[in-house]
Structures are given as C-alpha cells and as structure tokens.
Short mmCIF file of C-alpha atoms and ligand atoms in Angstrom, two decimals:
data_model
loop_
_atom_site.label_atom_id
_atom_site.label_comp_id
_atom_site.label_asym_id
_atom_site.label_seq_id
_atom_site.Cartn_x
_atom_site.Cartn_y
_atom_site.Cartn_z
CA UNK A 12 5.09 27.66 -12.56
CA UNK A 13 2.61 25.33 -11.44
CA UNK A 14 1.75 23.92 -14.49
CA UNK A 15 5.37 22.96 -15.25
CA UNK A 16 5.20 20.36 -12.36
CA UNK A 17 2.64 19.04 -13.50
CA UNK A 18 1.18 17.35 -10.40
CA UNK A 19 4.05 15.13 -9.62
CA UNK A 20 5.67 14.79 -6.35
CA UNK A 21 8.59 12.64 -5.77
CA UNK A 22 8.67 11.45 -1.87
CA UNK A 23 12.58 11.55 -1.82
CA UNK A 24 13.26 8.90 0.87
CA UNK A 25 14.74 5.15 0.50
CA UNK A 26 13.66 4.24 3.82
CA UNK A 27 9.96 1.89 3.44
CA UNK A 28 8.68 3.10 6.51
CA UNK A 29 8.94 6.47 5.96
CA UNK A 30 7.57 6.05 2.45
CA UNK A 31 4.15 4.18 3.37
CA UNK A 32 3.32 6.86 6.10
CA UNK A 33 4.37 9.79 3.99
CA UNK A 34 2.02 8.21 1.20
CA UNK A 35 -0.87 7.80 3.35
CA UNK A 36 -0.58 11.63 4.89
CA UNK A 37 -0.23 12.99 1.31
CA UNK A 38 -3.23 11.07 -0.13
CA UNK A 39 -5.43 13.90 0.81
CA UNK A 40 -3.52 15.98 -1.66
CA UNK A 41 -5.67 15.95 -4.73
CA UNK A 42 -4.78 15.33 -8.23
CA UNK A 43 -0.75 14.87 -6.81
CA UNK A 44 0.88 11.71 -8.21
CA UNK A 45 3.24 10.27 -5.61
CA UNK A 46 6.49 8.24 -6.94
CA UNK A 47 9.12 6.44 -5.02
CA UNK A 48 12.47 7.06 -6.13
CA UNK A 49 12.38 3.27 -6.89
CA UNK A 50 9.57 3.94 -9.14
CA UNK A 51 11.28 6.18 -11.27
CA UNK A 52 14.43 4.26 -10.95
CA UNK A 53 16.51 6.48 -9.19
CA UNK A 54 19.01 5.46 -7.57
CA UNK A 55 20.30 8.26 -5.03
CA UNK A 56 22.23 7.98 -2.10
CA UNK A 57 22.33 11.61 -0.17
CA UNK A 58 25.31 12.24 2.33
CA UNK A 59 23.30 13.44 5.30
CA UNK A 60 26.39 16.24 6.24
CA UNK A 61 24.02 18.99 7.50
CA UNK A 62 24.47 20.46 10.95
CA UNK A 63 20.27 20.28 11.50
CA UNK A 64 17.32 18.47 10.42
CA UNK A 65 16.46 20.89 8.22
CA UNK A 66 19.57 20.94 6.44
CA UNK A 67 19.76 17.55 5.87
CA UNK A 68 16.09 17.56 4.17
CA UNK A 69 16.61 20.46 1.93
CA UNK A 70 19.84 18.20 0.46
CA UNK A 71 18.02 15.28 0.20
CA UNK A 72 14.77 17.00 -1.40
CA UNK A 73 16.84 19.51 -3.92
CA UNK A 74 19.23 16.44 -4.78
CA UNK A 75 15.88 14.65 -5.60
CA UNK A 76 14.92 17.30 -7.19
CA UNK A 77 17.35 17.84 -9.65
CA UNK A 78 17.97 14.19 -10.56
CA UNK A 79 13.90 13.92 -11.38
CA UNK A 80 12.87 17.46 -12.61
CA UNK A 81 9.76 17.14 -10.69
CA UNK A 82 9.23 18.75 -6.93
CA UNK A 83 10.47 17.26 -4.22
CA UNK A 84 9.48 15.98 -0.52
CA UNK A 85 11.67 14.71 1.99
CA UNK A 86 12.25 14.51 5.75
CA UNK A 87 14.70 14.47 8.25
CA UNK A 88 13.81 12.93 11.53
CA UNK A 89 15.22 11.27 14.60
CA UNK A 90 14.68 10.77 18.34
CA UNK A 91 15.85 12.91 21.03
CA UNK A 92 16.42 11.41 24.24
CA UNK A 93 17.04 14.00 27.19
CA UNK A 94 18.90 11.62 29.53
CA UNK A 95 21.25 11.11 26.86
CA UNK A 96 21.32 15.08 26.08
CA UNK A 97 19.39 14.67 22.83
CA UNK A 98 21.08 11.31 21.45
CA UNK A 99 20.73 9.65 18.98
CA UNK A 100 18.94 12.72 17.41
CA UNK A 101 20.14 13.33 13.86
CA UNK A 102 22.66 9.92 14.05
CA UNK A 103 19.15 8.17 14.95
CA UNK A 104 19.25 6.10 11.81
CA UNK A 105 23.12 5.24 12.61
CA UNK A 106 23.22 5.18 16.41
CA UNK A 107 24.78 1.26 16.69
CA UNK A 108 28.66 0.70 16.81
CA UNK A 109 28.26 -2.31 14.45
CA UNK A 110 28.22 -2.30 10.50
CA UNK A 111 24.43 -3.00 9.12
CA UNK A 112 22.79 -3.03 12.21
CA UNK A 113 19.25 -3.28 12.29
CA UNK A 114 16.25 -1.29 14.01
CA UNK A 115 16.46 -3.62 16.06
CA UNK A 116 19.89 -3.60 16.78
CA UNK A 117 19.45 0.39 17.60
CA UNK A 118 16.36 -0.15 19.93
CA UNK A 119 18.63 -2.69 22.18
CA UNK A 120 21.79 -0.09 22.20
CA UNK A 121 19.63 2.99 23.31
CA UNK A 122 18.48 0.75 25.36
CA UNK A 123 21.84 -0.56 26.80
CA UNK A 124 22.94 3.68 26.83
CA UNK A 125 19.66 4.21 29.34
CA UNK A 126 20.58 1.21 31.58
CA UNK A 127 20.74 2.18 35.34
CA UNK A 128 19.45 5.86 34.52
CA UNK A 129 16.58 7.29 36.65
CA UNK A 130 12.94 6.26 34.93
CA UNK A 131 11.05 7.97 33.49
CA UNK A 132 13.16 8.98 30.01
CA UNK A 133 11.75 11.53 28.38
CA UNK A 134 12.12 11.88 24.93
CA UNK A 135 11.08 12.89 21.13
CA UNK A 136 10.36 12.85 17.77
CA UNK A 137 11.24 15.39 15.91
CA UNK A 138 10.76 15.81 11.70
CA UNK A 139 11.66 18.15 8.90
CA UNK A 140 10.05 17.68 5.62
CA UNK A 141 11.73 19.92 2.88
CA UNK A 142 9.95 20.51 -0.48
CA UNK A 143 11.95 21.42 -3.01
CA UNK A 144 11.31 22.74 -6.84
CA UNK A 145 13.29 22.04 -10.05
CA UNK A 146 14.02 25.57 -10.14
CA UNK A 147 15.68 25.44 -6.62
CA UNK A 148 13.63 26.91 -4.05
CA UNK A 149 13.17 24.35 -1.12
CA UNK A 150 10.80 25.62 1.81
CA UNK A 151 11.04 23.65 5.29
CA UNK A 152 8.30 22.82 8.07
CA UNK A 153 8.40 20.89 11.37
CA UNK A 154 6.55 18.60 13.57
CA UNK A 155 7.16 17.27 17.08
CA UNK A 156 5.81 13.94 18.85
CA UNK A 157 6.28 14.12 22.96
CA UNK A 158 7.00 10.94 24.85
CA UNK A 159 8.97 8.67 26.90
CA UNK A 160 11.38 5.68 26.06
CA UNK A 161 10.55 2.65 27.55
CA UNK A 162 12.20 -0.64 28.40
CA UNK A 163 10.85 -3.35 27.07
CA UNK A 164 9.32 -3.23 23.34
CA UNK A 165 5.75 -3.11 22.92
CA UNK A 166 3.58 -3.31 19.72
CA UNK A 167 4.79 -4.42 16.09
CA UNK A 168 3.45 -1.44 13.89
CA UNK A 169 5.64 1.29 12.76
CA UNK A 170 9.33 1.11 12.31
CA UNK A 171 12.46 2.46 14.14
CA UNK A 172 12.38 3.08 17.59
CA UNK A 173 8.62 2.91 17.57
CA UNK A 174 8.00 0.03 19.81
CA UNK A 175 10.31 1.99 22.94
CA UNK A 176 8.43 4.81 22.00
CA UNK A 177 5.25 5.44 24.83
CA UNK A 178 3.19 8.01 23.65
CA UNK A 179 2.87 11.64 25.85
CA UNK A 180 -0.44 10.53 27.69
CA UNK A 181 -1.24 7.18 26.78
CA UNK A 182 -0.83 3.72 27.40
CA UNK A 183 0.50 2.89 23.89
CA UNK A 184 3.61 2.78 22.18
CA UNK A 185 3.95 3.91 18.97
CA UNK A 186 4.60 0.34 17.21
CA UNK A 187 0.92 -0.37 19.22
CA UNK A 188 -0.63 2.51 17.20
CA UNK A 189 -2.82 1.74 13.95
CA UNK A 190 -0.91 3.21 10.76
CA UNK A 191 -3.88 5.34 10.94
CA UNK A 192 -3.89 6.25 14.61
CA UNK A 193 0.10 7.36 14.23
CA UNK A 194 -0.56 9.17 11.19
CA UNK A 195 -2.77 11.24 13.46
CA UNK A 196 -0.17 12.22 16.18
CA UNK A 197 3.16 11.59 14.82
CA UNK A 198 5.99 13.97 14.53
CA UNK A 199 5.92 13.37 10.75
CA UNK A 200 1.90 13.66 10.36
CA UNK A 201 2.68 17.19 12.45
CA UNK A 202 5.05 18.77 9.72
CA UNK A 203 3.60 17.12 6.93
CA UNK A 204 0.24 19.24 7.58
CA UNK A 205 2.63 22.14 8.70
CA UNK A 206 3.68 21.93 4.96
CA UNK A 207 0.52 21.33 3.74
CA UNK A 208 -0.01 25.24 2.68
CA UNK A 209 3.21 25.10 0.97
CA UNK A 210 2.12 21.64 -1.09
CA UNK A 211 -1.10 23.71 -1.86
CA UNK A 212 0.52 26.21 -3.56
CA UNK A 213 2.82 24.53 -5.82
CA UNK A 214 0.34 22.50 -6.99
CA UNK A 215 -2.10 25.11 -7.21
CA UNK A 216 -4.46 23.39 -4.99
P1 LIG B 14 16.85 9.85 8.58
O1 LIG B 14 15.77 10.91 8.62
O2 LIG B 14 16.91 9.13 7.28
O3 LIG B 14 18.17 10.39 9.05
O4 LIG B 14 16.42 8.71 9.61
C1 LIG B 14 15.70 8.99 10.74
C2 LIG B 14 15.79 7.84 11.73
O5 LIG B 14 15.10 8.27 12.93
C3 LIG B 14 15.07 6.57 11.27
O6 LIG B 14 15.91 5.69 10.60
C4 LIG B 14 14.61 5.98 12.60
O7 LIG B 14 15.67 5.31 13.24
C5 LIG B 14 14.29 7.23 13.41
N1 LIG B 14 12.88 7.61 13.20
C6 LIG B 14 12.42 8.66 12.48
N2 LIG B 14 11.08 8.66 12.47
C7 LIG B 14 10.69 7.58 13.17
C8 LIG B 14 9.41 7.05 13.48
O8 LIG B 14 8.35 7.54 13.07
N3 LIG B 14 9.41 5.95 14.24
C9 LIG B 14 10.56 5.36 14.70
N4 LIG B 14 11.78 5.79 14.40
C10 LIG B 14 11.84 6.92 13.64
#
C-alpha cells in the first residue's frame, strides 16, 4: 500500500496561510513531495457542512483525495472565544455579515461582538488535520493553542485572527511570532505532530 502513493502528499487547502505553515511543519517528513492543489491544477471547492472540525477535514481531505489519487492532508480550524460561547469557532473563516470580507474585516467584527465585555477574553485555537488515502480511509488528529483576544492588533506575521491573538503566557501575539516561533506552539503545529505517526506510516517512514 505504501508504495502505491508513492511519496506524494497533497496539502488539500486553498487558503495561502494555511498552506506555507503546513509546508514548513511537514518538511521534516522525508522523501514526501508536497503539492498545492494549485500545483496540480485542481480546482476544488469543498462545502464545509460537517457538524465538527473533524468532519469538515475528513471531506475536504477524502474529496482531495479522490480528485488527485494521491493521499491527502487537510485541516479544519477556527477560534473559540468563551465570552462569545465558542464563536466564531467553525464559521471562523465566515464570521462577517458582509459579502468578501476580509481578515481584516473579521478581526474588527469579533472585535465589535467583545465590545463592553469584561477583559480578559479568553479564547482558542483549535485544528483538525485529516489524512486521507485513495482507497478511503481518512484518520483524524488534533491540536490546541490557549490564549486571550485582545483589542488592538499587534504584529503583522501570520494570518487570520493572529494579530488579536495574545499567546497563553507571553507578551506576544501570534501575528508578532516568527513563522518559525508559531510553527512551534500553534494549534496547527500541535496536530500536525499529533499526526505525525499516522504520516509515518503511510509513507513507510
Ligand atoms: P477553515 O479551516 O478553512 O474553515 O478556516 C479556518 C479559519 O479559522 C481561518 O480562515 C481563520 O479565520 C481562522 N484560523 C485558523 N487558523 C488560524 C491561525 O493559525 N491564525 C489565525 N486565524 C486562524
């Protein structure tokens, strides 16, 4: 089985943040080629209609999956904010009322949804990276960052909600983290080396 997928992994994501952190954490995998859906020109838009992170990845990954042939990673992710019982959570990449809003856009309307609340505002990261085979088996993991929203943006790294994002601990926001420092501590670093024995085995590593 290994040998049929033949060291490719297709990181099944459209979003270019997601894609530059997920191919720095994966570049310890050896002999793995990565490929962007771009790269392979596919053009794949997955309905995100799962009740859960998880099942949300596993559509995206076995969709990706099937339309390449080769395995396939992808995560689910959002922010949980507890002051706003868990909002914008899995809507995290839609939570603005207007048509093509930005990041930035969605950093000012949490922020707006949070005005006159009680500091400090607790919140999360959470991830779910999927892997799924050609032949249809699709095995989940999960990783968690702790923190607290802020409000006023700090830092220009990162993307999302990263520059509201304080880190559990620290004096830095997310967006003021190195790529490297984030890919150290983030919620998606966390599953992606919770998968890691999962990777491993596929690829026979
Ligand atoms: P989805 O997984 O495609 O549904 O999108 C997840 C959304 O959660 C992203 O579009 C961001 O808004 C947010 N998000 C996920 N991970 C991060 C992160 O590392 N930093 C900042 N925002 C994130």
């Amino acid at each position: 089985m290994q040998n049929q997928l033949q060291g490719k992994l297709l990181l099944a994501t459209n979003n270019p943040g997601k894609l530059i952190e997920l191919r720095s954490l994966l570049a310890e995998l050896p002999k793995v080629e990565l490929f962007s859906p771009e790269e392979l020109n596919i053009k794949l838009q997955v309905d995100e209609t799962g009740v859960d992170y998880a099942e949300n990845a596993v559509l995206k990954a076995r969709a990706f999956a099937l339309a390449s042939g080769m395995a396939a990673l992808a995560d689910d992710s959002g922010l949980e904010v507890d002051a706003l019982e868990g909002a914008p959570g899995l809507f995290s990449a839609r939570y603005a009322p207007q048509p093509g809003a930005t990041d930035a856009d969605r950093r000012a309307y949490l922020l707006k949804n949070l005005a006159g609340m009680d500091l400090p505002w607790p919140a999360r990261f959470r991830a779910v990276i999927a892997v799924a085979q050609p032949n249809g088996i699709v095995q989940v993991a999960e990783g968690v960052c702790e923190g607290e929203i802020i409000p006023e943006e700090r830092g220009t790294g990162g993307f999302g909600y990263d520059p509201i994002f304080l880190l559990q601990g620290g004096d830095k926001t997310m967006a003021e983290l190195s790529e490297t420092e984030k890919n150290l501590v983030s919620h998606r670093a966390r599953a992606v080396q919770a998968a890691m024995p999962v990777l491993k085995n596929i690829f026979g590593i």
